[in-house]
mmCIF file of C-alpha atoms in Angstrom:
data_model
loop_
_atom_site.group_PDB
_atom_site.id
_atom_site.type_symbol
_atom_site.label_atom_id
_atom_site.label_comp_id
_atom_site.label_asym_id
_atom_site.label_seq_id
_atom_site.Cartn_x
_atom_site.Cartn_y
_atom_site.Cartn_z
ATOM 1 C CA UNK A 1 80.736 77.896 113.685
ATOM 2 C CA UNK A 2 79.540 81.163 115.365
ATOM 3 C CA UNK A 3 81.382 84.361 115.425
ATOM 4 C CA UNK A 4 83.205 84.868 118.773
ATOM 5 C CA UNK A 5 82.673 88.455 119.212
ATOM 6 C CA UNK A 6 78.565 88.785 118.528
ATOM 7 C CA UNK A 7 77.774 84.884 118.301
ATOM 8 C CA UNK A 8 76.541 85.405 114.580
ATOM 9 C CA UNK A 9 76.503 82.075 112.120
ATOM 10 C CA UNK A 10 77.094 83.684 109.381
ATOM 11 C CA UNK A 11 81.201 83.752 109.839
ATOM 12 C CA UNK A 12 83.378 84.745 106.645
ATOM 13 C CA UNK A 13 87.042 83.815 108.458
ATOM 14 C CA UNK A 14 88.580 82.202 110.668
ATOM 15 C CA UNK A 15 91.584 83.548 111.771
ATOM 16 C CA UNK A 16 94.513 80.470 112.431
ATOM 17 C CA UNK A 17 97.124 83.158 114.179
ATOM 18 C CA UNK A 18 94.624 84.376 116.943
ATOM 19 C CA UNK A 19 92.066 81.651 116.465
ATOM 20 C CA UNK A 20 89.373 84.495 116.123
ATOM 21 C CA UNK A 21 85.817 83.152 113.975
ATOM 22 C CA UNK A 22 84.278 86.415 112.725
ATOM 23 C CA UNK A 23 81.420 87.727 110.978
ATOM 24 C CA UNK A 24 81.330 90.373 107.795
ATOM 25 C CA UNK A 25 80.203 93.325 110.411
ATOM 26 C CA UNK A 26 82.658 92.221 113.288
ATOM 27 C CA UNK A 27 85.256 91.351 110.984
ATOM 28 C CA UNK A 28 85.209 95.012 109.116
ATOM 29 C CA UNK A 29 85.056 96.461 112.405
ATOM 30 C CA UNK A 30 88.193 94.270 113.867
ATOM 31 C CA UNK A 31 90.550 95.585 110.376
ATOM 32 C CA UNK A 32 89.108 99.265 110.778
ATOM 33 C CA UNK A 33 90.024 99.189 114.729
ATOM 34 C CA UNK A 34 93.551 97.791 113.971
ATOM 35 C CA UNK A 35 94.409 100.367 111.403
ATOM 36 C CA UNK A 36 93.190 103.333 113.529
ATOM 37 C CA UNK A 37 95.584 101.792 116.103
ATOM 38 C CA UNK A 38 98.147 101.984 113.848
ATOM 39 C CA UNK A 39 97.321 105.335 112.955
ATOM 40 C CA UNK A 40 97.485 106.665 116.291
ATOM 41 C CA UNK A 41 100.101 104.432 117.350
ATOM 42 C CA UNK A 42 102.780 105.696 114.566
ATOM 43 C CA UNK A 43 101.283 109.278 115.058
ATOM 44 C CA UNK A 44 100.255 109.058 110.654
ATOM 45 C CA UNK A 45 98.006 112.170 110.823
ATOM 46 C CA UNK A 46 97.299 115.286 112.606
ATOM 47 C CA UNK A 47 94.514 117.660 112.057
ATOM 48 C CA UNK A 48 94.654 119.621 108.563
ATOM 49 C CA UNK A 49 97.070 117.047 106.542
ATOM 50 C CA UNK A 50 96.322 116.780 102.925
ATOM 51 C CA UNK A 51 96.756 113.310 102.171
ATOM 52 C CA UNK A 52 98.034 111.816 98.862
ATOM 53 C CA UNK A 53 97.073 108.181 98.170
ATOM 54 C CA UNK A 54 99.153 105.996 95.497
ATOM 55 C CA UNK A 55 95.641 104.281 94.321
ATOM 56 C CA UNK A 56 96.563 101.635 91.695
ATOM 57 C CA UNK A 57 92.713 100.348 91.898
ATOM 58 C CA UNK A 58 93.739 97.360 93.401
ATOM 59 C CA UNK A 59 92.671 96.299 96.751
ATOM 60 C CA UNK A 60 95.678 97.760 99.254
ATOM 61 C CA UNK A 61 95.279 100.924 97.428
ATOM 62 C CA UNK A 62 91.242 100.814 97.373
ATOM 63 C CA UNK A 63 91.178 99.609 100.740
ATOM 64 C CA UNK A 64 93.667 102.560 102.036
ATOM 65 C CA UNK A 65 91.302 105.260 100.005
ATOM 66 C CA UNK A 66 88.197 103.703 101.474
ATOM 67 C CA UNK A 67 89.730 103.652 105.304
ATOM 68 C CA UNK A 68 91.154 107.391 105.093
ATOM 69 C CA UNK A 69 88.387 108.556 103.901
ATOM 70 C CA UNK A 70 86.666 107.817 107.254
ATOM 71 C CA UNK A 71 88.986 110.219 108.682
ATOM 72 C CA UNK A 72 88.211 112.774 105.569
ATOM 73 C CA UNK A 73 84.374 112.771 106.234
ATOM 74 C CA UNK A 74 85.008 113.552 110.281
ATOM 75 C CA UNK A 75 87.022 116.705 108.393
ATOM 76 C CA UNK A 76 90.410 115.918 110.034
ATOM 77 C CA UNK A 77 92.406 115.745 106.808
ATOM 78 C CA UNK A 78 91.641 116.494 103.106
ATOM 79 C CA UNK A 79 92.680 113.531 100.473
ATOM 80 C CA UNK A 80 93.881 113.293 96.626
ATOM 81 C CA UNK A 81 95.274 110.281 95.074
ATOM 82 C CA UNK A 82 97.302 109.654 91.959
ATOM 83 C CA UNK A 83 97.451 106.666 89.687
ATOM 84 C CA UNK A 84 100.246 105.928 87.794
ATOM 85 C CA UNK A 85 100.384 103.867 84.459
ATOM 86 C CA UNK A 86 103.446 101.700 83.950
ATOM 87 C CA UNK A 87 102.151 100.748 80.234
ATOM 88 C CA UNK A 88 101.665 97.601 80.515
ATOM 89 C CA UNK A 89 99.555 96.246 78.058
ATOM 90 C CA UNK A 90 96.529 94.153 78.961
ATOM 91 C CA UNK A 91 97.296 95.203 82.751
ATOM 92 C CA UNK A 92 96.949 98.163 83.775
ATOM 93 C CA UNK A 93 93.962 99.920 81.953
ATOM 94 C CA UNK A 94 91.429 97.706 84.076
ATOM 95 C CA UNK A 95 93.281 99.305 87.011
ATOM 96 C CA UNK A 96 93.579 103.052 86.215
ATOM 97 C CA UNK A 97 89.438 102.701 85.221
ATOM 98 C CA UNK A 98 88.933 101.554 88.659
ATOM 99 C CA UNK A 99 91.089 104.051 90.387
ATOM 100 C CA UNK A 100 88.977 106.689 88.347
ATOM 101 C CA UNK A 101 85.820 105.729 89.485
ATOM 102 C CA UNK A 102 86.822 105.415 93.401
ATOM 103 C CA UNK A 103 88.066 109.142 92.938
ATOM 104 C CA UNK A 104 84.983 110.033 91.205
ATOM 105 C CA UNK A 105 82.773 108.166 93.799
ATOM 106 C CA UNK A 106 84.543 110.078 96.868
ATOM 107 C CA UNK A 107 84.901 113.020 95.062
ATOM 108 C CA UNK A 108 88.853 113.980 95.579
ATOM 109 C CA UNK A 109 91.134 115.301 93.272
ATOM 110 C CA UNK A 110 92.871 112.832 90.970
ATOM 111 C CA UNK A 111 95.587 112.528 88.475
ATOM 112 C CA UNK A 112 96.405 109.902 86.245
ATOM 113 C CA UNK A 113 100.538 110.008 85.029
ATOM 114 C CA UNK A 114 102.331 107.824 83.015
ATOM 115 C CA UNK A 115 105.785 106.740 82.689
ATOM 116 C CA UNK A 116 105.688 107.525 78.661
ATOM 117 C CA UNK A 117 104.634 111.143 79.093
ATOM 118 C CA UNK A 118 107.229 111.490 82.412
ATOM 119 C CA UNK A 119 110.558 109.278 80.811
ATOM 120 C CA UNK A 120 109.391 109.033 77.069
ATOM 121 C CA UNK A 121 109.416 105.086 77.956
ATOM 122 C CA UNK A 122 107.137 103.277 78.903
ATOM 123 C CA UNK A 123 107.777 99.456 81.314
ATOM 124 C CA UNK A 124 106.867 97.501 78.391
ATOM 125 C CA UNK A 125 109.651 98.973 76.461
ATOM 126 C CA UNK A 126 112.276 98.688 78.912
ATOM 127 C CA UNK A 127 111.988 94.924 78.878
ATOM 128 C CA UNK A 128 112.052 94.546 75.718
ATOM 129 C CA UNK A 129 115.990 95.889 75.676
ATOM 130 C CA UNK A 130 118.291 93.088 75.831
ATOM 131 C CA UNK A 131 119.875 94.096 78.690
ATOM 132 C CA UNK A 132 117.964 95.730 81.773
ATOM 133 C CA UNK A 133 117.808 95.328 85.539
ATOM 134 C CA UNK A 134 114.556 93.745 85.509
ATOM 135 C CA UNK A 135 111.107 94.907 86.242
ATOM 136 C CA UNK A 136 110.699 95.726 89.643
ATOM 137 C CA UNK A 137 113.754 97.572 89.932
ATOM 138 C CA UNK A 138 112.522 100.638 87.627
ATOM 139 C CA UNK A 139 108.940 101.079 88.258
ATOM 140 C CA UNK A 140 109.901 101.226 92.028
ATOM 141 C CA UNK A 141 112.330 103.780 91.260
ATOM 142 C CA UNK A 142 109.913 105.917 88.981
ATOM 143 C CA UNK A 143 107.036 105.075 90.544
ATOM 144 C CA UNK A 144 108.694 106.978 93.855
ATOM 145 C CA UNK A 145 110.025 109.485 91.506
ATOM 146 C CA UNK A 146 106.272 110.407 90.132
ATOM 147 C CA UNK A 147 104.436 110.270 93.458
ATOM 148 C CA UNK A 148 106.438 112.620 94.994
ATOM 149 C CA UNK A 149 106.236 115.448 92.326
ATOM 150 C CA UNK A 150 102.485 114.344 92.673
ATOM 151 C CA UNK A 151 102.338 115.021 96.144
ATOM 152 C CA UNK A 152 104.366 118.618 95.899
ATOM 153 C CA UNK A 153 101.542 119.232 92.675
ATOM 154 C CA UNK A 154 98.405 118.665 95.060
ATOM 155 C CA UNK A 155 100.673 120.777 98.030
ATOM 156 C CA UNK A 156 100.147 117.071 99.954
ATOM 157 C CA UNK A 157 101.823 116.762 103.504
ATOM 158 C CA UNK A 158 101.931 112.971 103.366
ATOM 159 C CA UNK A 159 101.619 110.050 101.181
ATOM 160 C CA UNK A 160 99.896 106.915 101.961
ATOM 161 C CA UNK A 161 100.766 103.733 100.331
ATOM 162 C CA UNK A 162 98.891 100.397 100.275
ATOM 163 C CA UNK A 163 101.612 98.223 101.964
ATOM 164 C CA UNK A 164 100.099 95.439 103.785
ATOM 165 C CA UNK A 165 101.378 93.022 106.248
ATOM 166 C CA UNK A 166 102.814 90.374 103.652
ATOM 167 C CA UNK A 167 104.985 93.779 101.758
ATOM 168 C CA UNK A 168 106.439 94.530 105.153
ATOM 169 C CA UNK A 169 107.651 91.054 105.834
ATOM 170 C CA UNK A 170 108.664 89.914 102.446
ATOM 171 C CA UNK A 171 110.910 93.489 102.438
ATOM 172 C CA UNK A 172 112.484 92.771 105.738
ATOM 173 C CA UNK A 173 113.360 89.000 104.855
ATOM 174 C CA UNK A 174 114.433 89.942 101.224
ATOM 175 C CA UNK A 175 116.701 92.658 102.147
ATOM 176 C CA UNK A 176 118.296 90.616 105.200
ATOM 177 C CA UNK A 177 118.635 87.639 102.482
ATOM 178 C CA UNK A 178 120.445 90.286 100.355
ATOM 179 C CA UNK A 179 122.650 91.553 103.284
ATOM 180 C CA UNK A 180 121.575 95.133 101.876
ATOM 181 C CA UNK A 181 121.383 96.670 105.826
ATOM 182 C CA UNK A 182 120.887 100.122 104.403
ATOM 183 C CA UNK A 183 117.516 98.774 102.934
ATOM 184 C CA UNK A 184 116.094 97.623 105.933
ATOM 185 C CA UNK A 185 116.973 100.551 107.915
ATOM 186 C CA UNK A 186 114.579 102.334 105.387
ATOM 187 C CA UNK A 187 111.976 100.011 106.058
ATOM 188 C CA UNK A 188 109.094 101.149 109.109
ATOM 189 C CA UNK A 189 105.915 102.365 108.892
ATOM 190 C CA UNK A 190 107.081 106.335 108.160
ATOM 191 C CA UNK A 191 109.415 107.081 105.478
ATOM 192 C CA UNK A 192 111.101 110.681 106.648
ATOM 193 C CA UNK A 193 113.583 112.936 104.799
ATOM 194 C CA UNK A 194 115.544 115.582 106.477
ATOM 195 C CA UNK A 195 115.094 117.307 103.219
ATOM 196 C CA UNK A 196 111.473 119.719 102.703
ATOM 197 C CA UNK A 197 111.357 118.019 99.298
ATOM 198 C CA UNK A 198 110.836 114.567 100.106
ATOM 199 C CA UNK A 199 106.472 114.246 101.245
ATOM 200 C CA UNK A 200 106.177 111.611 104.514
ATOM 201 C CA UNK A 201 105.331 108.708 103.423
ATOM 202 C CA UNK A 202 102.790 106.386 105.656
ATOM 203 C CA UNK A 203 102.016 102.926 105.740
ATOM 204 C CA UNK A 204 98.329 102.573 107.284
ATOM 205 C CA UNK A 205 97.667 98.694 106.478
ATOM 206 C CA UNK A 206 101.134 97.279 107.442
ATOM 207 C CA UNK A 207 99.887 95.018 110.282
ATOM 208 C CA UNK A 208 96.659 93.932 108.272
ATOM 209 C CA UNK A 209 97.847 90.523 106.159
ATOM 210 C CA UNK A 210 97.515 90.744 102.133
ATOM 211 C CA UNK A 211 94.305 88.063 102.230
ATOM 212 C CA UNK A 212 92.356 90.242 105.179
ATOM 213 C CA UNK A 213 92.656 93.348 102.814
ATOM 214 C CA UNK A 214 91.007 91.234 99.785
ATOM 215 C CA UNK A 215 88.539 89.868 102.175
ATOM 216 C CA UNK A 216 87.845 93.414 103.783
ATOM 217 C CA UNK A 217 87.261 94.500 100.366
ATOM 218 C CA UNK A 218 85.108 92.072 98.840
ATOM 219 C CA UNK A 219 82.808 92.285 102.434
ATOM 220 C CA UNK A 220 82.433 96.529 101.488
ATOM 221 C CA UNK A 221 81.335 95.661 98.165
ATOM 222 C CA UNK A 222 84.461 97.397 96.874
ATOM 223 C CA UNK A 223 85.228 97.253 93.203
ATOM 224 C CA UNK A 224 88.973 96.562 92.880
ATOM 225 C CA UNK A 225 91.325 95.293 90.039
ATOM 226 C CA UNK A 226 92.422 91.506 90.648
ATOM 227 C CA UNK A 227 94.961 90.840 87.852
ATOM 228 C CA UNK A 228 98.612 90.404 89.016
ATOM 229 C CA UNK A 229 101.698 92.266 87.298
ATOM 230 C CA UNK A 230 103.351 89.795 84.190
ATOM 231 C CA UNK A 231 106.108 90.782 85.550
ATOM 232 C CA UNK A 232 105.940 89.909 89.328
ATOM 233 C CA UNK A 233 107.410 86.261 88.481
ATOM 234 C CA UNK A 234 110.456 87.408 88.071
ATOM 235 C CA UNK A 235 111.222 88.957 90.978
ATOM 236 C CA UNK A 236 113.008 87.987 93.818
ATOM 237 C CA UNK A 237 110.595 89.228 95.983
ATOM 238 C CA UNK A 238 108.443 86.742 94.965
ATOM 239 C CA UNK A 239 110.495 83.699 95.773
ATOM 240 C CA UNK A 240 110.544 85.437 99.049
ATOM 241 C CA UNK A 241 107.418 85.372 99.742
ATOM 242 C CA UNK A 242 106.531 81.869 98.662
ATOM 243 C CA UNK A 243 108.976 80.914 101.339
ATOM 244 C CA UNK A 244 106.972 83.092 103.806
ATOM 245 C CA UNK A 245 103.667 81.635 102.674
ATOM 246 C CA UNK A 246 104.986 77.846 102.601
ATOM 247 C CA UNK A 247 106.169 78.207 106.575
ATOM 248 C CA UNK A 248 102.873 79.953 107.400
ATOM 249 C CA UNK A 249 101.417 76.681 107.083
ATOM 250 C CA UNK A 250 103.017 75.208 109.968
ATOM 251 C CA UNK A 251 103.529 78.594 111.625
ATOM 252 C CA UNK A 252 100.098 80.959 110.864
ATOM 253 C CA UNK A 253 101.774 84.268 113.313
ATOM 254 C CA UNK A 254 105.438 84.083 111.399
ATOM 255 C CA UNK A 255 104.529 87.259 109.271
ATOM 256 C CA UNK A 256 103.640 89.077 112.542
ATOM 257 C CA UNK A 257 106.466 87.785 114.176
ATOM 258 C CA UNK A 258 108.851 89.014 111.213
ATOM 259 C CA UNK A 259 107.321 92.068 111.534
ATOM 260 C CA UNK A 260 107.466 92.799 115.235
ATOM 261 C CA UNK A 261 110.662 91.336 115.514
ATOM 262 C CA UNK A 262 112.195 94.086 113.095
ATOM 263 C CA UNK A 263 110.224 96.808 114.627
ATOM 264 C CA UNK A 264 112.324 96.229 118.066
ATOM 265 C CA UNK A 265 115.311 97.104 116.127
ATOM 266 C CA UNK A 266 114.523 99.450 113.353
ATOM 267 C CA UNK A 267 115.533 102.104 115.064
ATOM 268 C CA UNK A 268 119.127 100.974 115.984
ATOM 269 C CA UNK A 269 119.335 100.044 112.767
ATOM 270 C CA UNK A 270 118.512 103.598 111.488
ATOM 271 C CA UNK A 271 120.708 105.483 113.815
ATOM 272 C CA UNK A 272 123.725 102.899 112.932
ATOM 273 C CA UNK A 273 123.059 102.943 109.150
ATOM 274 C CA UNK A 274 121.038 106.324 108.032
ATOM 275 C CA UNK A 275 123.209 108.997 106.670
ATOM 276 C CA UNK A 276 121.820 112.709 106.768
ATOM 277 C CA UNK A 277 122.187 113.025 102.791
ATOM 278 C CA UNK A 278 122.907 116.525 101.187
ATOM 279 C CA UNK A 279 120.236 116.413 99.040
ATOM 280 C CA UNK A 280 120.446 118.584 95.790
ATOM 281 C CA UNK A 281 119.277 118.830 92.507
ATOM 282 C CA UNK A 282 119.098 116.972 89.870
ATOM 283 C CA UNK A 283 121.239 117.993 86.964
ATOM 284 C CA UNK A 284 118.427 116.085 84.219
ATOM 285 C CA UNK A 285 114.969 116.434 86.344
ATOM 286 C CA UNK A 286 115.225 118.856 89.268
ATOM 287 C CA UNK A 287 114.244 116.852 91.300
ATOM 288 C CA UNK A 288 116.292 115.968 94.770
ATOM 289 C CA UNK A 289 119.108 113.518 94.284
ATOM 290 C CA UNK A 290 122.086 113.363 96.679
ATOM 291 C CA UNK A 291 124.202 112.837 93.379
ATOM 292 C CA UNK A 292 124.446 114.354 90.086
ATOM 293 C CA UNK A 293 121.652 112.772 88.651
ATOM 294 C CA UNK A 294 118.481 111.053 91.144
ATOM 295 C CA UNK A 295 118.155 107.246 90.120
ATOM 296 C CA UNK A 296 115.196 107.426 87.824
ATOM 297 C CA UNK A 297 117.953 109.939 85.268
ATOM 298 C CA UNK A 298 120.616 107.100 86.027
ATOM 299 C CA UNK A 299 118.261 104.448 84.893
ATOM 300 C CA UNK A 300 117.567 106.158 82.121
ATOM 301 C CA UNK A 301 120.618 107.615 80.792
ATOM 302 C CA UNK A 302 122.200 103.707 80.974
ATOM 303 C CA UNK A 303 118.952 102.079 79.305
ATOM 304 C CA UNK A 304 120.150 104.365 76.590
ATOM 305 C CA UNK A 305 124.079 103.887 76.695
ATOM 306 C CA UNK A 306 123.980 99.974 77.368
ATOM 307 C CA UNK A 307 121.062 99.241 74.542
ATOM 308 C CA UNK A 308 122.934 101.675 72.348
ATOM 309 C CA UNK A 309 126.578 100.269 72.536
ATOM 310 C CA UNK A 310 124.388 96.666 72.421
#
């Protein structure tokens, strides 16, 4: 099989949506093109942004770093990057190692956090309490909650996250499933606040599928950290996207199809279902919450009510 853009033997995919056959060199070159487009497309960056990246060392983080960085080295915008640790034992150290030396390598400022030293609990904890909301539910929550006092730390204009192709779908198909509308009108490529102390958050490698970012990776020579979350099998997110992955077999373009589909109306969704919150403080954490207390204080506070009264 030779690759149909140079003619090259030496293909490493074969792409069943488009029916593309590329090389290493054309096939870097094809994911580095599309993301650019999507930069420009969704208007991510402008000249003099300070760019945080969530790097978790694993390969939509790593892959995100590596790509941005392009624009960093042509001096259009400077980049940081935090790393948070759950506490996960046996998990996440091989992660936050990685993430250390990618910083180090690039040299740009870099922070490691951890939910023990920012709740005084750690994920490993939490699930050990007979009764919690599950995994996913808080480190989203305080994961959010840490990146953005990251971001206001480094004086960051936007935050880049590693969400690829397969997030995007899975989040538009789990929160339709759910009938939680208010979700999905969240969901796009730019996360906005009309309050100053929320940070924009972009998604750079949301039309690049999951497998062509561990490809695109492995082809750079890019160390990255493979293991999966011991947690991930409960979620629901997961049974999503088995259901994804099982009609992609018949039906290679239905992620791209899920996703274009939604972007057609994500913005009559927004203007229908986004409310311009009052945003505040909170009364625990300072930081903004449209309530008395943001989410990560309400998880908190009734970890320790429920598991107390328990």
């Amino acid at each position: 099989m030779e690759c149909t853009k140079c003619g090259s033997r030496h293909v490493i995919i074969q792409r069943k949506e488009s029916g593309q056959a590329l090389c290493k060199r054309c096939f870097i070159e094809s994911v580095d093109k599309k993301v650019r487009h999507t930069i420009k497309k969704e208007k991510f960056l402008k000249k003099g942004d300070k760019v945080l990246v969530a790097l978790s060392g694993g390969k939509d983080s790593v892959v995100t770093l590596e790509i941005l960085n392009s624009y960093r080295e042509r001096n259009i915008i400077d980049l940081c990057a935090v790393t948070i640790d759950e506490g996960i034992a046996g998990y996440r150290a091989e992660g936050v190692e990685i993430a250390k030396a990618h910083a180090e390598r690039l040299g740009i400022p870099h922070k490691v956090v951890t939910f023990k030293e920012s709740f005084g609990i750690d994920l490993d904890e939490i699930m050990a309490y007979e009764k919690h909301r599950g995994s996913c539910t808080y480190c989203g929550v305080f994961r959010r909650w840490i990146i953005n006092r990251a971001a206001r730390d480094f004086g960051a204009t936007k935050i880049a996250t590693g969400h690829n192709l397969d997030d995007e779908s899975e989040a538009i198909l789990m929160n339709y499933l759910e009938g939680n509308t208010e979700n999905m009108a969240k969901i796009g490529p730019k996360t906005e606040s009309n309050s100053e102390m929320f940070t924009v958050k972009i998604k750079p490698l949301r039309e690049i599928p999951e497998r062509e970012i561990g490809l695109y990776a492995l082809a750079k020579g890019l160390d990255i950290h493979l293991a999966g979350c011991p947690y991930a099998h409960e979620s629901f997110r997961m049974e999503v996207g088995n259901i994804i992955k099982d009609l992609s077999k018949e039906h290679p373009t239905i992620r791209f199809s899920l996703l274009k589909g939604f972007d057609k109306i994500r913005l009559a969704l927004r203007e229908e279902l986004t409310h311009d919150y009052d945003y505040d403080r909170c009364e625990i954490c300072g930081e903004p919450s449209s309530n008395r207390l943001c989410r990560a204080c309400t998880f908190l506070e009734e970890l320790e009510h429920d598991n107390d009264r328990l």
